[in-house]
mmCIF file of C-alpha atoms and ligand atoms in Angstrom:
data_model
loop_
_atom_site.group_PDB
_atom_site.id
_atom_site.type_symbol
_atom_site.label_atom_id
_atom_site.label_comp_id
_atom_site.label_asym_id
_atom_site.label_seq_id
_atom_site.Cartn_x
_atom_site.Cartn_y
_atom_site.Cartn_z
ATOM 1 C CA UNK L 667 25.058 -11.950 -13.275
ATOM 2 C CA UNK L 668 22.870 -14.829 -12.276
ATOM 3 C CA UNK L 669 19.689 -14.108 -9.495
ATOM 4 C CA UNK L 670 17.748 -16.048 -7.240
ATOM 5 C CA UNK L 671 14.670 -15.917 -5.052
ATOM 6 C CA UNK L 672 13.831 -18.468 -2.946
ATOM 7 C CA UNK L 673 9.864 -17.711 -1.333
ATOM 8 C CA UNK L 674 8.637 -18.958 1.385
ATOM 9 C CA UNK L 675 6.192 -21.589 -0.430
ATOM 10 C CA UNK L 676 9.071 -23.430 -1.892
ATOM 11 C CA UNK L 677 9.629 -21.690 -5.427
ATOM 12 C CA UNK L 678 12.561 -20.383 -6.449
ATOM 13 C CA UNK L 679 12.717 -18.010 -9.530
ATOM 14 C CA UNK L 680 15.438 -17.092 -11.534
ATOM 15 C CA UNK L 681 16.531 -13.325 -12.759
ATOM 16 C CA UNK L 682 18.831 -11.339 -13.963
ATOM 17 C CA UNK L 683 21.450 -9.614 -11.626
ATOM 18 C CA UNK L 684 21.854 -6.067 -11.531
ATOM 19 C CA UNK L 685 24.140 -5.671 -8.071
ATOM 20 C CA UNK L 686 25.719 -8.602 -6.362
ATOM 21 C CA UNK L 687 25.210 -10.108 -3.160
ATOM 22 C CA UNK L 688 22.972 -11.956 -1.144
ATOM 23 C CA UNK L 689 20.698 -11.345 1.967
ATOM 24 C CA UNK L 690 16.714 -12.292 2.852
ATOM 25 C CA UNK L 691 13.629 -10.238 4.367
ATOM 26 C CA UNK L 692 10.237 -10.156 3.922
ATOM 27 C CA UNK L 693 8.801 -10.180 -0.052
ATOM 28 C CA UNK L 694 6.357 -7.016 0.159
ATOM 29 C CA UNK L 695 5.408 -5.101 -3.947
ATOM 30 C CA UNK L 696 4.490 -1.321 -4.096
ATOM 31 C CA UNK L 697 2.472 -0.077 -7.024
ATOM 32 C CA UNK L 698 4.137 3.323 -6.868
ATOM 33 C CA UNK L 699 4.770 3.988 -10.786
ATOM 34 C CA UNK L 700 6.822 6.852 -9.669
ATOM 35 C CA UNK L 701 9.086 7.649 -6.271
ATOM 36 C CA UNK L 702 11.494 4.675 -6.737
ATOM 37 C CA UNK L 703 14.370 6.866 -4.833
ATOM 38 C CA UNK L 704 11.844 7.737 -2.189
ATOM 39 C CA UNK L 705 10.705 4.307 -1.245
ATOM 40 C CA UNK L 706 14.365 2.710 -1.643
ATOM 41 C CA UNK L 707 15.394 5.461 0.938
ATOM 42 C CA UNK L 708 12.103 4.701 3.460
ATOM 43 C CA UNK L 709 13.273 3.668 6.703
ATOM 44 C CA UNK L 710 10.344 1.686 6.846
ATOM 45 C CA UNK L 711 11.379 -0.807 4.442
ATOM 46 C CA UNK L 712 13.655 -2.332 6.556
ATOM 47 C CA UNK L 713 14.355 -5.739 6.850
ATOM 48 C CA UNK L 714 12.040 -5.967 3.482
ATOM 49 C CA UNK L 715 12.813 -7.004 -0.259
ATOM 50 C CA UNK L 716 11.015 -4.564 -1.765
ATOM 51 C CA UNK L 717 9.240 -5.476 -5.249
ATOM 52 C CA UNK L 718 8.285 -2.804 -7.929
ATOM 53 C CA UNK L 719 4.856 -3.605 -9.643
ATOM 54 C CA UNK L 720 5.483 -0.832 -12.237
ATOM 55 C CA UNK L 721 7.737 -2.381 -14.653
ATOM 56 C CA UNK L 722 10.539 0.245 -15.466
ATOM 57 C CA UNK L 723 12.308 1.876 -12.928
ATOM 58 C CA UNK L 724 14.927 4.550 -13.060
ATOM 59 C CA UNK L 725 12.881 6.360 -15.862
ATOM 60 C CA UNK L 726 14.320 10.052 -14.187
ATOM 61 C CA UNK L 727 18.007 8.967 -12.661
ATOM 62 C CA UNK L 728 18.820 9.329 -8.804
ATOM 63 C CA UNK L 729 19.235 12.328 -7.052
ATOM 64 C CA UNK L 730 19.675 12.383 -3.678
ATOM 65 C CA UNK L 731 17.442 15.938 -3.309
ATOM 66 C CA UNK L 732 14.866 13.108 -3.458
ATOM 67 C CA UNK L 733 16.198 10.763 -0.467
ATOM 68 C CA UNK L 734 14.108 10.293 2.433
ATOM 69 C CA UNK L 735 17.765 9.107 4.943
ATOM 70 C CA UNK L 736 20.852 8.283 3.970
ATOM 71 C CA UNK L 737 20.651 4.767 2.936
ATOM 72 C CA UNK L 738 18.708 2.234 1.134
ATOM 73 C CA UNK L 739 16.583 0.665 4.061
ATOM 74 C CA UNK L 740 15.290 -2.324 1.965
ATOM 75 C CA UNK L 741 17.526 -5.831 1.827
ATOM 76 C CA UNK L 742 17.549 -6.247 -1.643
ATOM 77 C CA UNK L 743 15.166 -4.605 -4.770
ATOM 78 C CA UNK L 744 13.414 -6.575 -7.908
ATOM 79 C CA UNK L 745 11.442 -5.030 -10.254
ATOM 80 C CA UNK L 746 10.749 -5.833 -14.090
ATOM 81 C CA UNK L 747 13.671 -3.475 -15.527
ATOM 82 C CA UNK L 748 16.022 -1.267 -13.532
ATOM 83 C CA UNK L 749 17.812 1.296 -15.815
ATOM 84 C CA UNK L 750 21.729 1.641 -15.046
ATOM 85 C CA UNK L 751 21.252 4.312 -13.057
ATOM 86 C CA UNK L 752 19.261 2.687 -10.347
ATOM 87 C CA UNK L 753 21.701 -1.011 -11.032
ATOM 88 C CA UNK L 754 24.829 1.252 -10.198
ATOM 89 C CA UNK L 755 23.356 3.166 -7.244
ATOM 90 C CA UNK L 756 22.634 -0.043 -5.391
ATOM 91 C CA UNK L 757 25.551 -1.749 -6.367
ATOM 92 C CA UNK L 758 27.301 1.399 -4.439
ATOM 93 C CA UNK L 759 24.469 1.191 -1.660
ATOM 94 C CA UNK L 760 25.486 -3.059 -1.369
ATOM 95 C CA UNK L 761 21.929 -3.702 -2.077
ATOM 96 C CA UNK L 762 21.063 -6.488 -4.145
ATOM 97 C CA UNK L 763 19.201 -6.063 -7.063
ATOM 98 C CA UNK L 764 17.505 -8.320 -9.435
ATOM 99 C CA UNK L 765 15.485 -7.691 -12.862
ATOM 100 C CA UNK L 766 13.901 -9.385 -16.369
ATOM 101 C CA UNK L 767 11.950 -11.681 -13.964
ATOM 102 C CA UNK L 768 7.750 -11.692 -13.866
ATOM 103 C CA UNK L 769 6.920 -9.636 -11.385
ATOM 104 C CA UNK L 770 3.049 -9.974 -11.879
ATOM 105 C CA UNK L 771 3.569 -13.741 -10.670
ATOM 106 C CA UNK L 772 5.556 -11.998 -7.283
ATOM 107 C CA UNK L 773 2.693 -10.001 -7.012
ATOM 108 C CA UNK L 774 -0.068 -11.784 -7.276
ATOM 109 C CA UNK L 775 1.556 -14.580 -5.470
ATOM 110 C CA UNK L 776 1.821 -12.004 -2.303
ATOM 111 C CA UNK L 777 -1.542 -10.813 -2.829
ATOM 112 C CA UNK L 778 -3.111 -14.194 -2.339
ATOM 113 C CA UNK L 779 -0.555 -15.591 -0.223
ATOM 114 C CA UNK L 780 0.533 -12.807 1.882
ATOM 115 C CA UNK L 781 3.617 -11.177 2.815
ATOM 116 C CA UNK L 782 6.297 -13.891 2.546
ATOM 117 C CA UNK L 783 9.934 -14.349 3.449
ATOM 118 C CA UNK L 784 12.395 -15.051 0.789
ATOM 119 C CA UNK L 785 15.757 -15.423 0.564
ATOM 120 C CA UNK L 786 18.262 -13.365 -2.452
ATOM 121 C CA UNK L 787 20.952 -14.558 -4.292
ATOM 122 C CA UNK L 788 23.056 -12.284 -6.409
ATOM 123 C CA UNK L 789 26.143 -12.661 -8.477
ATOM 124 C CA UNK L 790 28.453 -14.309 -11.094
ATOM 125 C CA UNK L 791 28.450 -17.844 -9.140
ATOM 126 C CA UNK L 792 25.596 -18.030 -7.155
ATOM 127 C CA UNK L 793 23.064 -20.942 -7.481
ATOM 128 C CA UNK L 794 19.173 -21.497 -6.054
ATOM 129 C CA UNK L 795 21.049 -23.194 -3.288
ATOM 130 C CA UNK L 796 22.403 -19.677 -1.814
ATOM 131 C CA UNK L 797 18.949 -18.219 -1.895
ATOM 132 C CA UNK L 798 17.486 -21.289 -0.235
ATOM 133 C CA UNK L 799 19.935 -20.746 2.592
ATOM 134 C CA UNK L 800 19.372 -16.943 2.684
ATOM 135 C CA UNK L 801 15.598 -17.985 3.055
ATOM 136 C CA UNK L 802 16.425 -20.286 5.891
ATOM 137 C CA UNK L 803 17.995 -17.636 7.962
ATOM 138 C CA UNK L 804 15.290 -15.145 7.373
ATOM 139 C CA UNK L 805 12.973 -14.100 10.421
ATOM 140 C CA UNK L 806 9.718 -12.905 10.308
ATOM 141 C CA UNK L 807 9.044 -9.645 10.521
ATOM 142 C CA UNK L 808 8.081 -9.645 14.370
ATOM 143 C CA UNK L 809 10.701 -11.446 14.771
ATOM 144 C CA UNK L 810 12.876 -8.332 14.438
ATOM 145 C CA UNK L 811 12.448 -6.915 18.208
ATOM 146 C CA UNK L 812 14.997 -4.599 17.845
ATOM 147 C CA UNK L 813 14.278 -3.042 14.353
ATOM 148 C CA UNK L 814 14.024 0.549 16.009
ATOM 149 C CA UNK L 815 17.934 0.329 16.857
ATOM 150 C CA UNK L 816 18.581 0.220 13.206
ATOM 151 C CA UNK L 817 16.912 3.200 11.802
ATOM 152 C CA UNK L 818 16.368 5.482 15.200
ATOM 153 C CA UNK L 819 18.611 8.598 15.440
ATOM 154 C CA UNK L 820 21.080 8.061 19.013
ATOM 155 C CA UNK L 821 21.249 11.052 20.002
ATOM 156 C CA UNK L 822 18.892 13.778 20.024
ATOM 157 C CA UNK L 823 18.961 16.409 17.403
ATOM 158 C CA UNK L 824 17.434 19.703 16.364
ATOM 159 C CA UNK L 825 15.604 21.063 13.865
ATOM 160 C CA UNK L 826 15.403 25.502 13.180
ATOM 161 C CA UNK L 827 16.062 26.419 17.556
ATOM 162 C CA UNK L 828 15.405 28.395 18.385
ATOM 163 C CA UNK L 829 12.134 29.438 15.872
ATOM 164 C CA UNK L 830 8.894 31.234 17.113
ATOM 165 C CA UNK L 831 6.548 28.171 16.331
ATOM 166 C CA UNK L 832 5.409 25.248 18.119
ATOM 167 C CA UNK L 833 7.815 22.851 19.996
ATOM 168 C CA UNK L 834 7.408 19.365 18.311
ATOM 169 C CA UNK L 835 9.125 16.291 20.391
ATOM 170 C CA UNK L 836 9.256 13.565 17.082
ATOM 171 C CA UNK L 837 9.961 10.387 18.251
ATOM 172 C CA UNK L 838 12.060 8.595 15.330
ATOM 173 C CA UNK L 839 11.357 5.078 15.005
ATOM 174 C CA UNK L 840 12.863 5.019 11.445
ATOM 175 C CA UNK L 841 11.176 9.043 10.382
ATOM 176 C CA UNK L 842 11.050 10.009 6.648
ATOM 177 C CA UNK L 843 12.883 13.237 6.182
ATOM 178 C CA UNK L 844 10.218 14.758 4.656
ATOM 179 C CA UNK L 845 8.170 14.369 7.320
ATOM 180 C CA UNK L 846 10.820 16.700 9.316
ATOM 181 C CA UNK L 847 10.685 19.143 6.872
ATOM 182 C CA UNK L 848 6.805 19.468 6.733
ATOM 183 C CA UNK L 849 7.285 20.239 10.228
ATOM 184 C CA UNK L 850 9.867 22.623 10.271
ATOM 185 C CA UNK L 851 8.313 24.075 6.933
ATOM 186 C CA UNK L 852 5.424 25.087 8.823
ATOM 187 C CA UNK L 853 7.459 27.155 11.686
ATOM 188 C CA UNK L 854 7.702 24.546 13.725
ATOM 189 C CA UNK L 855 11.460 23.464 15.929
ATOM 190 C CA UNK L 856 11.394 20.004 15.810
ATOM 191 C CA UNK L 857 13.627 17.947 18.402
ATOM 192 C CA UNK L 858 13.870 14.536 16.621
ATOM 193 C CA UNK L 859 14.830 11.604 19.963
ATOM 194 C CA UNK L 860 15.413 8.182 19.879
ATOM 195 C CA UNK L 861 12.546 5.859 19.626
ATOM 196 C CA UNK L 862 13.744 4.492 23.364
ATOM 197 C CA UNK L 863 13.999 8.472 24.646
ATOM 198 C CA UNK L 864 13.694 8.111 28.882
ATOM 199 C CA UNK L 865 10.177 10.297 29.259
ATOM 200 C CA UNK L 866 12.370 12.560 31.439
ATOM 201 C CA UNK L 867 14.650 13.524 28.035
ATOM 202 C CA UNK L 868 11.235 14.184 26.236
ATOM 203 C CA UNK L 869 10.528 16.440 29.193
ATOM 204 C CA UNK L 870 12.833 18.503 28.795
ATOM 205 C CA UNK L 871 12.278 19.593 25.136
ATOM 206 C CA UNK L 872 8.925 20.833 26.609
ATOM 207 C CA UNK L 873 7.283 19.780 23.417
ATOM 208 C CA UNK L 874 3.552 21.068 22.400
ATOM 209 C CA UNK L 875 3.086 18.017 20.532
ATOM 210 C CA UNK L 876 4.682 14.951 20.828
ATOM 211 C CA UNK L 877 4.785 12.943 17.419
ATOM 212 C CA UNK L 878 5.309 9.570 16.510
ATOM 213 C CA UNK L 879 7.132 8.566 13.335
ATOM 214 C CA UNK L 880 6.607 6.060 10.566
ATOM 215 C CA UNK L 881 9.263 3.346 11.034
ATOM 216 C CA UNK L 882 9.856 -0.660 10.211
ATOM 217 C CA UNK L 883 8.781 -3.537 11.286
ATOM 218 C CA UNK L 884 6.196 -4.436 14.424
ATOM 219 C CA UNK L 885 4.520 -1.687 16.708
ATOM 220 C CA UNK L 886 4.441 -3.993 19.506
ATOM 221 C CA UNK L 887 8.041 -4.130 18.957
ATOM 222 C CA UNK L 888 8.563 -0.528 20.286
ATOM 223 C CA UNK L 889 8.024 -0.614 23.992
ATOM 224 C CA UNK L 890 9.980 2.082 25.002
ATOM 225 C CA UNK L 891 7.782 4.062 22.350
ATOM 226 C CA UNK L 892 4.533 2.914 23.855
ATOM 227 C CA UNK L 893 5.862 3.844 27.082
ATOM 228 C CA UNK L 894 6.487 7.297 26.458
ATOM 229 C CA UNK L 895 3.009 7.772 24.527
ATOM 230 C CA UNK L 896 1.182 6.596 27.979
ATOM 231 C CA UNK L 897 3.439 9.034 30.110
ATOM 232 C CA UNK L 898 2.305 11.918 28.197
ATOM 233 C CA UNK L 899 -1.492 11.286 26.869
ATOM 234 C CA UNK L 900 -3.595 13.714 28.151
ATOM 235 C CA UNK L 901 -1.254 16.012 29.057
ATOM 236 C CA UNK L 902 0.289 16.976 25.445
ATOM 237 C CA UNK L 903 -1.445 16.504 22.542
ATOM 238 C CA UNK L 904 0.059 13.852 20.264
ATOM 239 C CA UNK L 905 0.532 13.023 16.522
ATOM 240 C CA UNK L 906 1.428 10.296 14.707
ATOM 241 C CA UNK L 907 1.965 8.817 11.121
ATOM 242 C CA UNK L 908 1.541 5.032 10.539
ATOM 243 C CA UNK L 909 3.961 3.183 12.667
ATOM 244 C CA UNK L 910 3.188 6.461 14.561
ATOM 245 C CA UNK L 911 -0.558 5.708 14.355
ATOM 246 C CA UNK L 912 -0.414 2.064 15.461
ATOM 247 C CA UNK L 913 2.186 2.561 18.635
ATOM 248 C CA UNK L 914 -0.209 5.384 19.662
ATOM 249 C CA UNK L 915 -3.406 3.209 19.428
ATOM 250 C CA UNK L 916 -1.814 -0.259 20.952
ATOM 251 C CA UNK L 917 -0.125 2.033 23.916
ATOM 252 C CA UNK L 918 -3.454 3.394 24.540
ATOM 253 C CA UNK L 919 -5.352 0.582 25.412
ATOM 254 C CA UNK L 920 -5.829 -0.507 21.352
ATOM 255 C CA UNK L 921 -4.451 -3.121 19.472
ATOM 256 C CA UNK L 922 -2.817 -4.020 15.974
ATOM 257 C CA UNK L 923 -2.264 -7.138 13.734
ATOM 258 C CA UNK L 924 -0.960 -7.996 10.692
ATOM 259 C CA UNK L 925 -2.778 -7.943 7.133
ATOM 260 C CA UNK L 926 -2.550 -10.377 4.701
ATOM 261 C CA UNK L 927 -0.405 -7.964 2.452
ATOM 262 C CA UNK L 928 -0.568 -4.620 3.092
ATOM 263 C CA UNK L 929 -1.194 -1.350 1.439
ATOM 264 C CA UNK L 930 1.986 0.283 -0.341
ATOM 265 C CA UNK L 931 1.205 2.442 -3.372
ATOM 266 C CA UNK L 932 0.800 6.323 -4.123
ATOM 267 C CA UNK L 933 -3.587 5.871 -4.924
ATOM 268 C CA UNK L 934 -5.235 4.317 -1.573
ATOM 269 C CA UNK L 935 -8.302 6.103 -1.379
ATOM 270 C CA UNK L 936 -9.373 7.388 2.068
ATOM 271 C CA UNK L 937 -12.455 8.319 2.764
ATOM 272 C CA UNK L 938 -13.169 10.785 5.514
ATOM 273 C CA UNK L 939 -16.430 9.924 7.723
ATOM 274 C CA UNK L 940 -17.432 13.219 8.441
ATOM 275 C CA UNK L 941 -17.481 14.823 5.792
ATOM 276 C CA UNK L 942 -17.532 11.769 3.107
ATOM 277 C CA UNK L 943 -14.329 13.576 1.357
ATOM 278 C CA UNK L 944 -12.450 10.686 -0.212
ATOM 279 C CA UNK L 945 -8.816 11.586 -0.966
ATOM 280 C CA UNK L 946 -5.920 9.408 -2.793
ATOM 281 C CA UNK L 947 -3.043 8.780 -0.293
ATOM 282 C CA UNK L 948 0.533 7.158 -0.349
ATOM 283 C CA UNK L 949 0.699 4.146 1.837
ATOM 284 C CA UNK L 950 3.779 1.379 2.997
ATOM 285 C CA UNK L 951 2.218 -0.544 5.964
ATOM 286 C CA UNK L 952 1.901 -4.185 6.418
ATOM 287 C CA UNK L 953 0.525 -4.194 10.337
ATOM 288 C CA UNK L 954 -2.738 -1.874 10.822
ATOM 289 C CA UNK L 955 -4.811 -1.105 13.683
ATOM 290 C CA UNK L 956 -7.572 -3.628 14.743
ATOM 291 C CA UNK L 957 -9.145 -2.076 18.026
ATOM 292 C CA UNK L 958 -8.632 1.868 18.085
ATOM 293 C CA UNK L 959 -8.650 2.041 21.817
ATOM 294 C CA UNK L 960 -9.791 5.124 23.526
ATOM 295 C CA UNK L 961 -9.566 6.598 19.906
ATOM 296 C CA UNK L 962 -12.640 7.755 17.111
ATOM 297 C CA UNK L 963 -11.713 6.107 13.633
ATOM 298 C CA UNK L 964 -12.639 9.168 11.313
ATOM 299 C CA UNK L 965 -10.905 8.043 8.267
ATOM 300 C CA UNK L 966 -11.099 4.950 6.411
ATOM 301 C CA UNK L 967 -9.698 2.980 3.349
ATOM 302 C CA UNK L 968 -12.265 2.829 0.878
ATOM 303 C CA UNK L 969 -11.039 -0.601 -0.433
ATOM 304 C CA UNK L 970 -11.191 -2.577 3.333
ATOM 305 C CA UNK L 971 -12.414 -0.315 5.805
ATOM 306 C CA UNK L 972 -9.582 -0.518 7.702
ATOM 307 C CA UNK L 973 -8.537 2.781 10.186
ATOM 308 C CA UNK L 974 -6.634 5.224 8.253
ATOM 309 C CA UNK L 975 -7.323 8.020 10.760
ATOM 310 C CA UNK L 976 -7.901 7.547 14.376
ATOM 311 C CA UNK L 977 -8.821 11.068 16.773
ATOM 312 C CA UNK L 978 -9.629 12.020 20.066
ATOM 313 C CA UNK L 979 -10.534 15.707 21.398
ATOM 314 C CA UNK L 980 -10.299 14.488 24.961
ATOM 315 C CA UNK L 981 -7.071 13.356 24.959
ATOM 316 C CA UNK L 982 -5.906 15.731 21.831
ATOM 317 C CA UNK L 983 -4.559 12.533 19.391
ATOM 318 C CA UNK L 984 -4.651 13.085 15.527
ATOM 319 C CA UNK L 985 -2.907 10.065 14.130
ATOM 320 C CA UNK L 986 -3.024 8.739 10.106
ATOM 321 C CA UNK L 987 -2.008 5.288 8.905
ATOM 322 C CA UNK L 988 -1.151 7.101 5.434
ATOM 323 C CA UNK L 989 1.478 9.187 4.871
ATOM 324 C CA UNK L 990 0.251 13.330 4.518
ATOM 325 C CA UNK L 991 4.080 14.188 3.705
ATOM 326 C CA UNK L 992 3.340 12.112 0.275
ATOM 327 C CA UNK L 993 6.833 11.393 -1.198
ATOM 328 C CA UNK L 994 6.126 10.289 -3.121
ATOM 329 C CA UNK L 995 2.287 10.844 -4.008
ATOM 330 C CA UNK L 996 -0.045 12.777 -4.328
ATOM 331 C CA UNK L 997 -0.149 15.709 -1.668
ATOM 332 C CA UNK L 998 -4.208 16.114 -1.079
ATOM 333 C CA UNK L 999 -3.199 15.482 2.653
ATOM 334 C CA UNK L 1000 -0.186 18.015 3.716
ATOM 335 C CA UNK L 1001 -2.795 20.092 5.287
ATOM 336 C CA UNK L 1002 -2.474 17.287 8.423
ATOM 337 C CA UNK L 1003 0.399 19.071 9.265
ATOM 338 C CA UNK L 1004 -1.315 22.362 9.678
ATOM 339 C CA UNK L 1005 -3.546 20.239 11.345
ATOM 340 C CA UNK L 1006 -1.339 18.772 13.901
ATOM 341 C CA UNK L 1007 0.598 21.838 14.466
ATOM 342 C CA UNK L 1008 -2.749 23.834 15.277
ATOM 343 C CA UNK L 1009 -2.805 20.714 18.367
ATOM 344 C CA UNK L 1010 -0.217 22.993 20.240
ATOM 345 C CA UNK L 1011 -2.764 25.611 20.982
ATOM 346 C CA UNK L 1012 -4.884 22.739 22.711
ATOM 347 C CA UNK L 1013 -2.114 21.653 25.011
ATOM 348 C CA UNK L 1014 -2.514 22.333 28.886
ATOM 349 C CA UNK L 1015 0.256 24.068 30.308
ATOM 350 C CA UNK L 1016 1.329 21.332 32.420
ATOM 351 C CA UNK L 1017 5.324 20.458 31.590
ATOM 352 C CA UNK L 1018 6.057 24.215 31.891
ATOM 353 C CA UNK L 1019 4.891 24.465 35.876
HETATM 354 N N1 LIG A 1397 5.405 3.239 6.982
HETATM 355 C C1 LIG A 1397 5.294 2.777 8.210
HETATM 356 O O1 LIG A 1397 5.411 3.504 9.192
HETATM 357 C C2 LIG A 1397 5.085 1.312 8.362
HETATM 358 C C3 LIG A 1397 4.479 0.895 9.675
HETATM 359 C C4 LIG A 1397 4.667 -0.555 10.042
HETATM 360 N N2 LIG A 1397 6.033 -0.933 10.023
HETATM 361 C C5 LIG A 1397 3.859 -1.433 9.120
HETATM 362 O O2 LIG A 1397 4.409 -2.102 8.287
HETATM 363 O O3 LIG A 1397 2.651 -1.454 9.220
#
């Protein structure tokens, strides 16, 4: 099978195909050497072509005991070698795949030039023409206003009722399932809602904590999000993991841009300001927070300083732009969870009365 990608600064570079067809999104490279079924199943990948900096992928098969949803959320996957394993999953899946190209050059080409669209061409018969045309449909990233309607549950659903721990409202714009589980491991019932939930359907979950998920694209993007964070700060304490982080900050008076090309890897190094801790985190973000708001930064990234944890003890907000729930990655940080469920003892009995 023949391959294409067409980038944004005019190249196009051949490959080999590995499963057929042809779509575009935004060229983004993780240097995860391990987790390739965990990052292919990330809802936050959407609407991205993800690119593998660790040559061989596939080393340990698929299994979906390692899926984080139930689909592949990036438009198409290249790395230096997929084994048939991974080649025949996303031929299933309908994502394109493409191999035996130089990834270094996609990489570094990102890292100096940022995050770029591209357009994918897959298949027996397909020429650099059909991934020039796939790159001339493809919209930027904030460009995708509606992202959350693609990965968001639609209805509400619930996580161990009935159980004796905390009540945990988890707004899904796009959530890893094991961030569900760290919840629910720890005791807690967990009603997952729809990014765009009315405030009056969080209501009446009566949640201790109200979390924000990870999810795709642009936080400004999620409005309805932002306006459910504003109707409830101060009054329940409030969580949030990257995507979660950012809508937090920007709907409390913050803001966010993008960077040039992101983190996404399983060894960021954080570094905690109190107590000057540095742990190695798993990361997948392209926008970040620029002005924290109302909110204390108390964790940074040790290679750019930007906000990796963002608190307040008036208004009860413990937010992280890296992923605690690891998968994959190390797990130095699950103990956020602890952290965040130990909020609902904070909360003011206010939804209750
Ligand atoms: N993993 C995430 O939640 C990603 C957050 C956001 N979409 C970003 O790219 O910055």
């Amino acid at each position: 099978m023949d391959a294409y990608v067409a980038m944004e600064d005019g190249r196009v570079v051949s490959a080999r195909g590995r499963a057929p067809g042809r779509t575009r999104g935004e060229l983004v490279f993780t240097t995860a050497y391990t987790g390739y079924e965990e990052s292919l199943t990330d809802p936050s990948y959407e609407e991205q072509v993800l690119t593998f900096s660790y040559p061989l992928i596939g080393n340990y098969g698929v299994r979906t005991e390692r899926f984080e949803s139930e689909r592949v959320h990036p438009t198409a996957a290249v790395a230096r070698e997929f084994t048939d394993d991974v080649a025949d999953w996303l031929t299933e899946e309908g994502i394109p795949a493409l191999d035996h190209l130089d990834t270094r050059d996609l990489v570094t080409t990102v890292r100096d030039e940022g995050a770029m669209k591209c357009g994918v061409a897959v298949g027996e018969d397909v020429t650099p023409e059909d991934a020039r045309e796939e790159l001339a449909k493809c919209e930027g990233m904030s460009d995708h206003v509606d992202i959350g309607d693609q990965v968001s549950v639609r209805q509400r659903v619930v996580y161990n009722a009935g159980g004796d721990g905390p009540t945990v409202a988890l707004v899904d714009c796009g959530v890893k399932g094991s961030i569900v589980s760290s919840l629910v491991d720890r005791g807690a019932t967990v009603y997952r809602l729809p990014h765009d939930a009315d405030p009056e359907a969080v209501a009446e979950v009566d949640p201790d904590v109200l979390f924000v998920s990870n999810g795709p694209g642009d936080p400004e993007n999620f409005e309805a999000t932002q306006d459910i964070v504003r109707e409830f700060a101060g009054e329940v304490p409030m969580a949030g993991i990257c995507l979660g982080q950012q809508i937090v900050a920007s709907a409390l008076g913050g803001t966010t841009e993008k960077m040039t090309f992101g983190h996404r890897g399983v060894n960021q190094p954080v570094m905690d300001l109190e107590s000057g801790q540095v742990v190695m985190t798993t990361q997948n973000h392209g926008y970040t927070v620029a002005d924290p708001g109302p909110l204390d930064v108390t964790q940074v990234n040790v290679n750019d300083d930007t906000p990796e944890g963002l608190e307040s003890d008036e208004l009860d907000v413990l937010t992280r732009q890296y992923h605690p729930e690891a998968n994959p990655g190390p797990e130095d940080t699950l103990g956020f969870f602890d952290d965040v469920l130990g909020l609902a003892n904070t909360r003011t009995p206010m939804l209750a009365d």
